[in-house]
mmCIF file of C-alpha atoms in Angstrom:
data_model
loop_
_atom_site.group_PDB
_atom_site.id
_atom_site.type_symbol
_atom_site.label_atom_id
_atom_site.label_comp_id
_atom_site.label_asym_id
_atom_site.label_seq_id
_atom_site.Cartn_x
_atom_site.Cartn_y
_atom_site.Cartn_z
ATOM 1 C CA MET A 1 155.090 54.700 131.426
ATOM 2 C CA SER A 2 156.637 51.309 132.228
ATOM 3 C CA GLU A 3 159.220 49.984 129.770
ATOM 4 C CA LYS A 4 161.614 47.110 129.299
ATOM 5 C CA ILE A 5 165.297 47.327 130.132
ATOM 6 C CA ASN A 6 167.367 47.143 126.940
ATOM 7 C CA PHE A 7 171.012 46.481 126.176
ATOM 8 C CA TRP A 8 173.074 48.409 123.643
ATOM 9 C CA ASP A 9 176.812 48.578 122.909
ATOM 10 C CA GLY A 10 177.681 46.608 126.033
ATOM 11 C CA LYS A 11 175.562 48.729 128.389
ATOM 12 C CA LEU A 12 172.135 48.476 129.984
ATOM 13 C CA ILE A 13 169.573 51.062 128.921
ATOM 14 C CA VAL A 14 167.349 51.464 131.976
ATOM 15 C CA PRO A 15 164.155 53.533 131.756
ATOM 16 C CA ASP A 16 162.808 55.473 134.741
ATOM 17 C CA GLN A 17 160.008 52.917 135.185
ATOM 18 C CA PRO A 18 161.473 49.512 134.290
ATOM 19 C CA ILE A 19 159.460 46.307 134.359
ATOM 20 C CA ILE A 20 161.304 43.758 136.493
ATOM 21 C CA PRO A 21 160.145 40.142 136.867
ATOM 22 C CA PHE A 22 160.451 38.457 140.240
ATOM 23 C CA ILE A 23 159.967 34.959 141.627
ATOM 24 C CA GLU A 24 158.561 34.859 145.133
ATOM 25 C CA GLY A 25 160.291 31.578 145.982
ATOM 26 C CA ASP A 26 159.430 28.540 148.054
ATOM 27 C CA GLY A 27 159.343 28.106 151.816
ATOM 28 C CA ILE A 28 160.357 31.386 153.439
ATOM 29 C CA GLY A 29 160.351 32.979 149.994
ATOM 30 C CA LYS A 30 156.721 33.905 150.608
ATOM 31 C CA ASP A 31 157.732 35.639 153.837
ATOM 32 C CA ILE A 32 160.766 37.577 152.638
ATOM 33 C CA ALA A 33 159.870 38.567 149.073
ATOM 34 C CA VAL A 34 156.894 40.787 149.781
ATOM 35 C CA HIS A 35 158.705 42.772 152.472
ATOM 36 C CA SER A 36 161.980 42.943 150.562
ATOM 37 C CA LEU A 37 160.244 44.447 147.521
ATOM 38 C CA LYS A 38 158.792 47.132 149.797
ATOM 39 C CA VAL A 39 162.304 48.009 151.004
ATOM 40 C CA ILE A 40 163.599 48.231 147.430
ATOM 41 C CA ASP A 41 160.624 50.391 146.404
ATOM 42 C CA ALA A 42 161.153 52.738 149.353
ATOM 43 C CA ALA A 43 164.846 53.160 148.573
ATOM 44 C CA VAL A 44 164.088 54.037 144.946
ATOM 45 C CA ALA A 45 161.361 56.482 145.965
ATOM 46 C CA TYR A 46 163.544 58.249 148.550
ATOM 47 C CA ALA A 47 166.678 58.320 146.398
ATOM 48 C CA TYR A 48 164.972 59.785 143.333
ATOM 49 C CA ASN A 49 162.074 61.753 144.851
ATOM 50 C CA GLY A 50 159.528 59.606 143.024
ATOM 51 C CA ASP A 51 161.056 60.203 139.574
ATOM 52 C CA LYS A 52 161.976 56.534 139.258
ATOM 53 C CA LYS A 53 159.839 53.497 140.063
ATOM 54 C CA ILE A 54 159.979 49.750 139.452
ATOM 55 C CA GLU A 55 156.974 47.900 138.081
ATOM 56 C CA TRP A 56 157.196 44.401 139.508
ATOM 57 C CA LYS A 57 155.979 41.502 137.371
ATOM 58 C CA GLU A 58 155.534 38.213 139.212
ATOM 59 C CA VAL A 59 156.591 35.073 137.348
ATOM 60 C CA PHE A 60 156.493 31.547 138.654
ATOM 61 C CA ALA A 61 158.939 28.756 139.434
ATOM 62 C CA GLY A 62 159.161 26.079 142.089
ATOM 63 C CA GLU A 63 156.191 24.740 144.044
ATOM 64 C CA LYS A 64 153.938 27.674 143.215
ATOM 65 C CA ALA A 65 154.524 27.135 139.495
ATOM 66 C CA PHE A 66 154.079 23.369 139.790
ATOM 67 C CA ASN A 67 150.772 23.757 141.617
ATOM 68 C CA GLN A 68 149.476 26.206 139.013
ATOM 69 C CA THR A 69 150.880 24.787 135.790
ATOM 70 C CA GLY A 70 152.282 21.320 136.465
ATOM 71 C CA SER A 71 155.772 22.565 135.596
ATOM 72 C CA TRP A 72 158.506 23.449 138.068
ATOM 73 C CA LEU A 73 159.994 25.943 135.627
ATOM 74 C CA PRO A 74 157.517 27.066 132.956
ATOM 75 C CA ASP A 75 158.893 28.310 129.645
ATOM 76 C CA GLU A 76 156.997 31.554 130.232
ATOM 77 C CA THR A 77 159.175 32.292 133.247
ATOM 78 C CA VAL A 78 162.448 31.890 131.363
ATOM 79 C CA ASP A 79 160.974 33.902 128.485
ATOM 80 C CA ALA A 80 160.044 36.718 130.878
ATOM 81 C CA PHE A 81 163.569 36.987 132.258
ATOM 82 C CA ARG A 82 164.874 36.980 128.694
ATOM 83 C CA GLU A 83 162.381 39.653 127.577
ATOM 84 C CA TYR A 84 162.834 42.004 130.538
ATOM 85 C CA ARG A 85 166.545 41.202 130.943
ATOM 86 C CA VAL A 86 166.952 41.885 134.695
ATOM 87 C CA GLY A 87 165.095 40.128 137.507
ATOM 88 C CA ILE A 88 165.224 38.879 141.080
ATOM 89 C CA LYS A 89 164.150 35.716 142.865
ATOM 90 C CA GLY A 90 163.682 34.111 146.242
ATOM 91 C CA PRO A 91 164.946 30.639 147.218
ATOM 92 C CA LEU A 92 163.614 27.668 145.248
ATOM 93 C CA THR A 93 163.220 24.064 146.309
ATOM 94 C CA THR A 94 164.926 21.276 144.370
ATOM 95 C CA PRO A 95 162.314 18.976 142.756
ATOM 96 C CA ILE A 96 162.333 15.374 143.983
ATOM 97 C CA GLY A 97 162.876 12.720 141.338
ATOM 98 C CA GLY A 98 164.146 12.958 137.772
ATOM 99 C CA GLY A 99 164.194 15.848 135.352
ATOM 100 C CA ILE A 100 165.527 19.174 136.584
ATOM 101 C CA ARG A 101 168.176 18.664 139.261
ATOM 102 C CA SER A 102 168.126 22.295 140.375
ATOM 103 C CA LEU A 103 165.817 25.096 139.320
ATOM 104 C CA ASN A 104 168.532 27.627 140.115
ATOM 105 C CA VAL A 105 171.003 25.859 137.839
ATOM 106 C CA ALA A 106 168.370 25.484 135.111
ATOM 107 C CA LEU A 107 167.696 29.231 135.119
ATOM 108 C CA ARG A 108 171.389 30.058 135.010
ATOM 109 C CA GLN A 109 172.058 27.705 132.136
ATOM 110 C CA SER A 110 168.945 28.682 130.164
ATOM 111 C CA LEU A 111 170.122 32.293 130.056
ATOM 112 C CA ASP A 112 173.854 31.467 130.051
ATOM 113 C CA LEU A 113 174.401 33.504 133.217
ATOM 114 C CA PHE A 114 178.067 32.625 133.351
ATOM 115 C CA VAL A 115 179.042 34.785 136.339
ATOM 116 C CA CYS A 116 177.811 34.107 139.843
ATOM 117 C CA LEU A 117 178.762 37.342 141.590
ATOM 118 C CA ARG A 118 178.866 37.195 145.374
ATOM 119 C CA PRO A 119 179.983 40.363 147.172
ATOM 120 C CA VAL A 120 180.986 39.706 150.776
ATOM 121 C CA ARG A 121 181.297 42.498 153.316
ATOM 122 C CA TRP A 122 180.663 42.942 157.017
ATOM 123 C CA PHE A 123 177.876 45.100 158.428
ATOM 124 C CA LYS A 124 178.668 46.771 161.724
ATOM 125 C CA GLY A 125 176.995 44.988 164.604
ATOM 126 C CA VAL A 126 176.664 41.568 162.941
ATOM 127 C CA PRO A 127 178.191 38.797 165.099
ATOM 128 C CA SER A 128 181.190 37.136 163.470
ATOM 129 C CA PRO A 129 183.446 34.181 164.369
ATOM 130 C CA VAL A 130 186.580 36.125 163.316
ATOM 131 C CA ASN A 131 188.293 38.934 165.194
ATOM 132 C CA HIS A 132 188.335 41.506 162.404
ATOM 133 C CA PRO A 133 185.406 40.939 160.047
ATOM 134 C CA GLU A 134 185.717 44.564 158.928
ATOM 135 C CA ASN A 135 188.743 43.454 156.876
ATOM 136 C CA VAL A 136 186.564 41.215 154.723
ATOM 137 C CA ASN A 137 185.530 43.020 151.534
ATOM 138 C CA MET A 138 185.607 40.717 148.527
ATOM 139 C CA PHE A 139 183.796 40.141 145.258
ATOM 140 C CA ILE A 140 183.637 36.508 144.170
ATOM 141 C CA PHE A 141 183.330 35.816 140.447
ATOM 142 C CA ARG A 142 182.319 32.153 140.371
ATOM 143 C CA GLU A 143 182.020 30.453 136.974
ATOM 144 C CA ASN A 144 178.377 29.495 136.696
ATOM 145 C CA THR A 145 177.966 27.065 133.773
ATOM 146 C CA GLU A 146 180.844 24.547 133.731
ATOM 147 C CA ASP A 147 182.727 22.351 136.192
ATOM 148 C CA ILE A 148 180.263 20.443 138.418
ATOM 149 C CA TYR A 149 177.319 22.315 136.877
ATOM 150 C CA ALA A 150 178.035 20.422 133.649
ATOM 151 C CA GLY A 151 176.774 17.370 135.528
ATOM 152 C CA ILE A 152 178.664 14.589 133.714
ATOM 153 C CA GLU A 153 178.479 11.596 136.061
ATOM 154 C CA TYR A 154 178.311 7.819 135.779
ATOM 155 C CA MET A 155 177.100 5.540 138.582
ATOM 156 C CA TYR A 156 179.158 2.425 139.208
ATOM 157 C CA GLY A 157 177.787 -0.862 137.909
ATOM 158 C CA GLU A 158 175.716 0.674 135.105
ATOM 159 C CA GLU A 159 176.325 -0.271 131.464
ATOM 160 C CA ASP A 160 177.606 3.153 130.371
ATOM 161 C CA THR A 161 179.894 3.291 133.392
ATOM 162 C CA ILE A 162 181.450 -0.038 132.475
ATOM 163 C CA LYS A 163 181.978 1.197 128.906
ATOM 164 C CA LEU A 164 183.659 4.351 130.164
ATOM 165 C CA ARG A 165 185.822 2.412 132.622
ATOM 166 C CA ASP A 166 186.954 -0.047 129.942
ATOM 167 C CA PHE A 167 187.662 2.800 127.509
ATOM 168 C CA LEU A 168 189.785 4.586 130.085
ATOM 169 C CA ILE A 169 191.742 1.459 130.980
ATOM 170 C CA HIS A 170 192.099 -0.285 127.618
ATOM 171 C CA GLU A 171 192.051 2.587 125.117
ATOM 172 C CA LEU A 172 193.684 5.425 127.060
ATOM 173 C CA GLY A 173 195.914 3.339 129.296
ATOM 174 C CA VAL A 174 194.631 4.837 132.555
ATOM 175 C CA ASN A 175 196.077 2.886 135.496
ATOM 176 C CA LYS A 176 195.183 5.167 138.397
ATOM 177 C CA ILE A 177 191.690 3.820 139.141
ATOM 178 C CA ARG A 178 192.184 2.137 142.510
ATOM 179 C CA PHE A 179 188.977 0.101 142.588
ATOM 180 C CA PRO A 180 187.695 -0.083 138.995
ATOM 181 C CA GLU A 181 184.898 -2.566 139.674
ATOM 182 C CA THR A 182 183.170 -0.316 142.228
ATOM 183 C CA SER A 183 184.065 3.161 140.981
ATOM 184 C CA SER A 184 181.649 5.816 139.868
ATOM 185 C CA PHE A 185 183.010 8.506 137.563
ATOM 186 C CA GLY A 186 182.614 12.247 137.250
ATOM 187 C CA ILE A 187 183.991 14.368 134.433
ATOM 188 C CA LYS A 188 184.536 18.097 134.886
ATOM 189 C CA SER A 189 184.749 20.278 131.820
ATOM 190 C CA ILE A 190 186.706 23.534 131.983
ATOM 191 C CA SER A 191 186.811 25.325 128.632
ATOM 192 C CA LYS A 192 189.121 28.048 127.374
ATOM 193 C CA GLU A 193 186.142 30.197 126.318
ATOM 194 C CA GLY A 194 184.354 29.747 129.636
ATOM 195 C CA SER A 195 187.487 30.499 131.625
ATOM 196 C CA GLU A 196 188.386 33.557 129.575
ATOM 197 C CA ARG A 197 184.992 35.222 129.771
ATOM 198 C CA LEU A 198 184.803 34.669 133.548
ATOM 199 C CA VAL A 199 188.246 36.113 134.233
ATOM 200 C CA ARG A 200 187.667 38.919 131.719
ATOM 201 C CA ALA A 201 184.516 39.921 133.623
ATOM 202 C CA ALA A 202 186.373 39.827 136.947
ATOM 203 C CA ILE A 203 189.238 42.008 135.687
ATOM 204 C CA SER A 204 186.851 44.453 134.010
ATOM 205 C CA TYR A 205 184.946 44.783 137.281
ATOM 206 C CA ALA A 206 188.165 45.430 139.232
ATOM 207 C CA VAL A 207 189.281 48.061 136.712
ATOM 208 C CA GLU A 208 185.903 49.829 136.646
ATOM 209 C CA GLN A 209 185.502 49.808 140.426
ATOM 210 C CA LYS A 210 189.167 50.745 141.023
ATOM 211 C CA LEU A 211 189.788 47.660 143.149
ATOM 212 C CA PRO A 212 193.375 46.629 143.939
ATOM 213 C CA SER A 213 193.619 43.007 142.828
ATOM 214 C CA VAL A 214 192.145 39.953 141.150
ATOM 215 C CA THR A 215 193.093 36.574 142.605
ATOM 216 C CA ILE A 216 192.661 33.461 140.462
ATOM 217 C CA VAL A 217 191.838 30.613 142.860
ATOM 218 C CA HIS A 218 192.440 27.080 141.587
ATOM 219 C CA LYS A 219 193.754 23.600 142.356
ATOM 220 C CA GLY A 220 196.072 23.565 139.362
ATOM 221 C CA ASN A 221 198.899 21.917 141.278
ATOM 222 C CA ILE A 222 196.865 18.678 141.087
ATOM 223 C CA MET A 223 194.449 19.159 138.154
ATOM 224 C CA LYS A 224 196.878 20.704 135.706
ATOM 225 C CA PHE A 225 194.767 20.477 132.536
ATOM 226 C CA THR A 226 191.507 21.819 133.998
ATOM 227 C CA GLU A 227 192.137 24.071 136.989
ATOM 228 C CA GLY A 228 195.732 24.694 135.957
ATOM 229 C CA ALA A 229 194.548 25.646 132.486
ATOM 230 C CA PHE A 230 191.954 27.980 134.044
ATOM 231 C CA LYS A 231 194.788 29.817 135.793
ATOM 232 C CA ASN A 232 196.922 30.017 132.656
ATOM 233 C CA TRP A 233 194.057 31.205 130.469
ATOM 234 C CA GLY A 234 193.228 33.819 133.087
ATOM 235 C CA TYR A 235 196.747 35.208 133.058
ATOM 236 C CA GLN A 236 196.689 35.271 129.263
ATOM 237 C CA VAL A 237 193.527 37.399 129.310
ATOM 238 C CA ALA A 238 195.157 39.837 131.721
ATOM 239 C CA GLU A 239 198.384 40.140 129.729
ATOM 240 C CA GLN A 240 196.822 40.269 126.264
ATOM 241 C CA GLU A 241 193.691 42.352 126.886
ATOM 242 C CA PHE A 242 194.493 44.443 129.991
ATOM 243 C CA SER A 243 198.239 44.988 129.625
ATOM 244 C CA THR A 244 198.050 48.715 130.454
ATOM 245 C CA GLN A 245 195.709 48.258 133.405
ATOM 246 C CA THR A 246 197.187 45.260 135.214
ATOM 247 C CA PHE A 247 200.411 43.864 136.629
ATOM 248 C CA THR A 248 200.522 40.062 136.700
ATOM 249 C CA TRP A 249 202.361 37.709 139.008
ATOM 250 C CA PRO A 250 204.089 35.935 136.067
ATOM 251 C CA THR A 251 205.471 39.359 135.100
ATOM 252 C CA TYR A 252 206.816 39.756 138.630
ATOM 253 C CA GLU A 253 208.436 36.312 138.498
ATOM 254 C CA ARG A 254 210.035 37.069 135.110
ATOM 255 C CA LEU A 255 211.488 40.276 136.526
ATOM 256 C CA VAL A 256 212.893 38.390 139.518
ATOM 257 C CA GLU A 257 214.601 35.943 137.183
ATOM 258 C CA GLU A 258 215.907 38.564 134.762
ATOM 259 C CA LYS A 259 216.708 41.555 137.005
ATOM 260 C CA GLY A 260 216.544 40.374 140.596
ATOM 261 C CA LYS A 261 214.028 40.486 143.427
ATOM 262 C CA GLU A 262 214.690 44.083 144.435
ATOM 263 C CA TYR A 263 213.938 45.328 140.928
ATOM 264 C CA ALA A 264 210.784 43.163 140.753
ATOM 265 C CA ASP A 265 209.595 44.408 144.173
ATOM 266 C CA ASN A 266 210.050 48.005 143.068
ATOM 267 C CA ALA A 267 208.104 47.324 139.875
ATOM 268 C CA LEU A 268 205.286 45.744 141.878
ATOM 269 C CA ASN A 269 205.124 48.697 144.279
ATOM 270 C CA GLU A 270 205.120 51.168 141.390
ATOM 271 C CA ALA A 271 202.240 49.241 139.774
ATOM 272 C CA ARG A 272 200.245 49.482 142.991
ATOM 273 C CA GLU A 273 200.960 53.194 143.356
ATOM 274 C CA ALA A 274 199.871 53.747 139.750
ATOM 275 C CA GLY A 275 196.540 52.076 140.489
ATOM 276 C CA LEU A 276 197.146 49.024 138.327
ATOM 277 C CA VAL A 277 195.156 45.912 139.215
ATOM 278 C CA ILE A 278 197.474 43.188 140.528
ATOM 279 C CA ILE A 279 196.619 39.774 139.035
ATOM 280 C CA LYS A 280 197.780 36.863 141.185
ATOM 281 C CA ASP A 281 196.808 33.269 141.907
ATOM 282 C CA VAL A 282 196.457 31.064 144.984
ATOM 283 C CA ILE A 283 195.851 27.342 145.458
ATOM 284 C CA THR A 284 192.327 26.781 146.799
ATOM 285 C CA ASP A 285 193.156 25.198 150.153
ATOM 286 C CA ALA A 286 195.791 27.845 150.860
ATOM 287 C CA PHE A 287 193.323 30.552 149.892
ATOM 288 C CA LEU A 288 190.717 29.305 152.383
ATOM 289 C CA GLN A 289 193.337 29.630 155.123
ATOM 290 C CA GLU A 290 194.717 32.948 153.882
ATOM 291 C CA THR A 291 191.289 34.598 153.888
ATOM 292 C CA LEU A 292 190.917 33.729 157.565
ATOM 293 C CA LEU A 293 194.349 35.071 158.450
ATOM 294 C CA ARG A 294 194.788 37.984 155.999
ATOM 295 C CA PRO A 295 191.473 38.822 154.339
ATOM 296 C CA GLN A 296 192.552 42.407 153.667
ATOM 297 C CA GLU A 297 194.976 41.135 150.998
ATOM 298 C CA TYR A 298 192.170 39.957 148.715
ATOM 299 C CA SER A 299 189.607 41.879 146.706
ATOM 300 C CA VAL A 300 188.160 40.347 143.513
ATOM 301 C CA ILE A 301 188.228 36.550 143.311
ATOM 302 C CA ALA A 302 187.977 34.629 140.020
ATOM 303 C CA THR A 303 187.383 30.912 140.334
ATOM 304 C CA MET A 304 185.570 27.870 138.996
ATOM 305 C CA ASN A 305 182.216 26.590 140.100
ATOM 306 C CA LEU A 306 183.009 24.119 142.883
ATOM 307 C CA ASN A 307 185.790 26.218 144.402
ATOM 308 C CA GLY A 308 183.476 29.211 144.304
ATOM 309 C CA ASP A 309 180.824 27.284 146.215
ATOM 310 C CA TYR A 310 183.199 26.588 149.099
ATOM 311 C CA ILE A 311 184.721 30.054 149.057
ATOM 312 C CA SER A 312 181.371 31.887 148.986
ATOM 313 C CA ASP A 313 180.044 30.045 152.024
ATOM 314 C CA GLN A 314 183.230 30.392 154.073
ATOM 315 C CA LEU A 315 183.501 34.111 153.427
ATOM 316 C CA ALA A 316 179.800 34.576 154.170
ATOM 317 C CA ALA A 317 180.284 32.800 157.509
ATOM 318 C CA MET A 318 183.118 35.202 158.343
ATOM 319 C CA VAL A 319 180.761 38.179 158.129
ATOM 320 C CA GLY A 320 177.735 36.668 159.822
ATOM 321 C CA GLY A 321 176.389 33.850 157.676
ATOM 322 C CA ILE A 322 174.650 33.115 154.429
ATOM 323 C CA GLY A 323 171.452 34.743 155.712
ATOM 324 C CA ILE A 324 172.899 38.166 154.885
ATOM 325 C CA ALA A 325 174.830 37.154 151.760
ATOM 326 C CA PRO A 326 173.488 38.468 148.431
ATOM 327 C CA GLY A 327 174.127 37.070 144.967
ATOM 328 C CA GLY A 328 173.666 37.785 141.304
ATOM 329 C CA ASN A 329 173.845 35.632 138.183
ATOM 330 C CA ILE A 330 174.989 37.737 135.247
ATOM 331 C CA ASN A 331 175.871 37.533 131.577
ATOM 332 C CA TYR A 332 177.924 40.665 130.941
ATOM 333 C CA LEU A 333 177.860 40.038 127.197
ATOM 334 C CA ASN A 334 174.104 40.486 126.740
ATOM 335 C CA GLY A 335 173.025 42.088 130.009
ATOM 336 C CA TYR A 336 170.858 39.235 131.314
ATOM 337 C CA ALA A 337 170.907 39.059 135.107
ATOM 338 C CA ILE A 338 168.945 37.371 137.876
ATOM 339 C CA PHE A 339 169.689 38.400 141.449
ATOM 340 C CA GLU A 340 168.757 36.055 144.268
ATOM 341 C CA ALA A 341 168.639 35.294 147.944
ATOM 342 C CA THR A 342 171.505 32.849 148.375
ATOM 343 C CA HIS A 343 170.102 30.769 151.252
ATOM 344 C CA GLY A 344 167.686 27.835 151.167
ATOM 345 C CA THR A 345 163.918 27.648 151.540
ATOM 346 C CA ALA A 346 163.936 26.830 155.307
ATOM 347 C CA PRO A 347 160.448 25.253 155.232
ATOM 348 C CA LYS A 348 160.414 24.672 159.018
ATOM 349 C CA ILE A 349 160.147 28.393 159.732
ATOM 350 C CA ALA A 350 158.034 29.354 156.702
ATOM 351 C CA GLY A 351 155.045 31.421 157.748
ATOM 352 C CA THR A 352 156.354 32.055 161.271
ATOM 353 C CA GLY A 353 157.746 35.548 160.659
ATOM 354 C CA GLN A 354 161.222 34.455 161.782
ATOM 355 C CA ALA A 355 163.005 34.613 158.421
ATOM 356 C CA ASN A 356 165.727 37.167 157.796
ATOM 357 C CA PRO A 357 165.003 39.058 154.538
ATOM 358 C CA ALA A 358 168.497 40.606 154.366
ATOM 359 C CA SER A 359 169.847 38.326 151.632
ATOM 360 C CA PHE A 360 166.917 39.162 149.328
ATOM 361 C CA ILE A 361 167.137 42.867 150.221
ATOM 362 C CA LEU A 362 170.892 43.023 149.609
ATOM 363 C CA SER A 363 170.447 41.158 146.327
ATOM 364 C CA GLY A 364 167.984 43.892 145.441
ATOM 365 C CA ALA A 365 170.676 46.464 146.258
ATOM 366 C CA MET A 366 173.035 44.573 143.927
ATOM 367 C CA MET A 367 170.376 44.710 141.233
ATOM 368 C CA LEU A 368 169.986 48.471 141.674
ATOM 369 C CA ASP A 369 173.764 48.908 141.373
ATOM 370 C CA TYR A 370 173.728 46.820 138.213
ATOM 371 C CA MET A 371 171.002 49.087 136.820
ATOM 372 C CA GLY A 372 173.050 52.175 137.659
ATOM 373 C CA TRP A 373 170.676 53.237 140.449
ATOM 374 C CA ASN A 374 173.511 53.479 142.966
ATOM 375 C CA ALA A 375 171.902 56.097 145.193
ATOM 376 C CA ALA A 376 169.032 53.731 146.007
ATOM 377 C CA SER A 377 171.438 50.865 146.630
ATOM 378 C CA ASP A 378 173.505 53.009 149.002
ATOM 379 C CA LEU A 379 170.357 53.881 150.952
ATOM 380 C CA ILE A 380 169.582 50.196 151.479
ATOM 381 C CA LEU A 381 173.093 49.396 152.701
ATOM 382 C CA GLN A 382 173.130 52.331 155.104
ATOM 383 C CA ALA A 383 169.650 51.622 156.480
ATOM 384 C CA LEU A 384 170.292 47.903 156.929
ATOM 385 C CA GLU A 385 173.494 48.574 158.864
ATOM 386 C CA ASP A 386 171.752 51.180 161.028
ATOM 387 C CA THR A 387 168.980 48.710 161.847
ATOM 388 C CA ILE A 388 171.462 46.036 162.883
ATOM 389 C CA THR A 389 173.524 48.442 165.013
ATOM 390 C CA GLN A 390 170.289 49.393 166.770
ATOM 391 C CA ARG A 391 170.174 45.669 167.666
ATOM 392 C CA LYS A 392 166.684 45.100 166.307
ATOM 393 C CA VAL A 393 167.042 41.861 164.387
ATOM 394 C CA THR A 394 165.356 38.668 163.223
ATOM 395 C CA ALA A 395 165.696 35.305 164.962
ATOM 396 C CA ASP A 396 168.927 34.152 163.307
ATOM 397 C CA LEU A 397 170.899 37.213 164.419
ATOM 398 C CA TYR A 398 169.040 37.521 167.722
ATOM 399 C CA ALA A 399 170.318 34.073 168.736
ATOM 400 C CA LEU A 400 173.914 35.321 168.316
ATOM 401 C CA MET A 401 173.658 38.836 169.790
ATOM 402 C CA GLU A 402 173.534 40.074 173.369
ATOM 403 C CA ASP A 403 171.027 42.718 174.435
ATOM 404 C CA ALA A 404 169.231 42.570 171.091
ATOM 405 C CA SER A 405 165.520 42.930 170.411
ATOM 406 C CA LEU A 406 163.758 40.195 168.468
ATOM 407 C CA VAL A 407 161.603 41.454 165.601
ATOM 408 C CA SER A 408 159.613 39.736 162.876
ATOM 409 C CA THR A 409 160.458 39.627 159.195
ATOM 410 C CA GLU A 410 157.903 42.342 158.481
ATOM 411 C CA ARG A 411 159.052 44.568 161.334
ATOM 412 C CA PHE A 412 162.712 44.237 160.331
ATOM 413 C CA ALA A 413 161.851 45.465 156.828
ATOM 414 C CA GLU A 414 159.805 48.337 158.272
ATOM 415 C CA LEU A 415 162.749 49.413 160.448
ATOM 416 C CA ILE A 416 165.082 49.391 157.446
ATOM 417 C CA ILE A 417 162.694 51.696 155.608
ATOM 418 C CA ARG A 418 162.421 53.969 158.650
ATOM 419 C CA ASN A 419 166.216 54.205 158.838
ATOM 420 C CA MET A 420 166.632 55.402 155.266
ATOM 421 C CA LYS A 421 168.113 58.894 155.338
#
């Protein structure tokens, strides 16, 4: 009998036959969703000998919803994700004109999905622009509700913009606006609560998964009261709530000052040997370079929205591109989660059978992990890698690989299922 997923005492309660809503998506969403769901179903069936099964419930957003209901994001869709708690979606188009700026953002904010989790790893056989993509294995915790997603902007020349400009200059004494008559303004909000819950989730994940470090990525050397505060609040969470499970960089620096570098180095090495999670921070631009040169030194990444956008795409490119990058939007406080293909709708190839379903499929594997169905998730990862190493791939990977065989979206999914062991 199909049942809803529930949440109790900080944990998901997942029945053997959960009802999971899904959004097909726009553009290539129609091509990848149907075949991706078949892969997920096969993995569950093989992993649990038919004892577990997902009942898929289609809900609507994007063009399909607009054509049927006149709304790009019907209330019923948000209500379904809230009722059934865990879901998955394909790519959605951004409506033209006023109203909702992004359906993806609207869904995240409606359910307060404050973590955008983007795991990045390399699959053997995938072409990469870096020499050692196998060293890339990171988990990006990108804050999902503040920063640029707050959307506080003022266009130059408008009445409210002039009021804001005059307030800044005459009331607050701001003298750094170079061209006040032609300036637009954007305000980014970074809250203590939002920062703490994001970093708390990242550290908890590292502790639970026995990962070596959490790196707070920020531009606090310039924006001291927003990004700098994010870093400081993050360290406070580590030191106050995870003192027995972590070793922070400020602790290392205090030991250097009080007892010398040799003593501090020994303490750091002992923390690593004891399995403590090392909490450190890096300036954003330096981090983007460091991950190209020394990716093996980074594991879990905690960062704000805009930084996370840049970081996610660069790291995805290092392991083969956004076409095989999964993502999940999660509220760890109430269990709500929507997993998603992270690429766009690619309308030019919709209906041609060229689309790569890997991002949707891997997001499904993330969803299964989140549900505690790890055996099914492992099957998907193994089968996808086997299919790629057999060099039977969709058009995006085919264009980058030598001696590969071009297969359709449907055939690629079929091969993944065949390779499940």
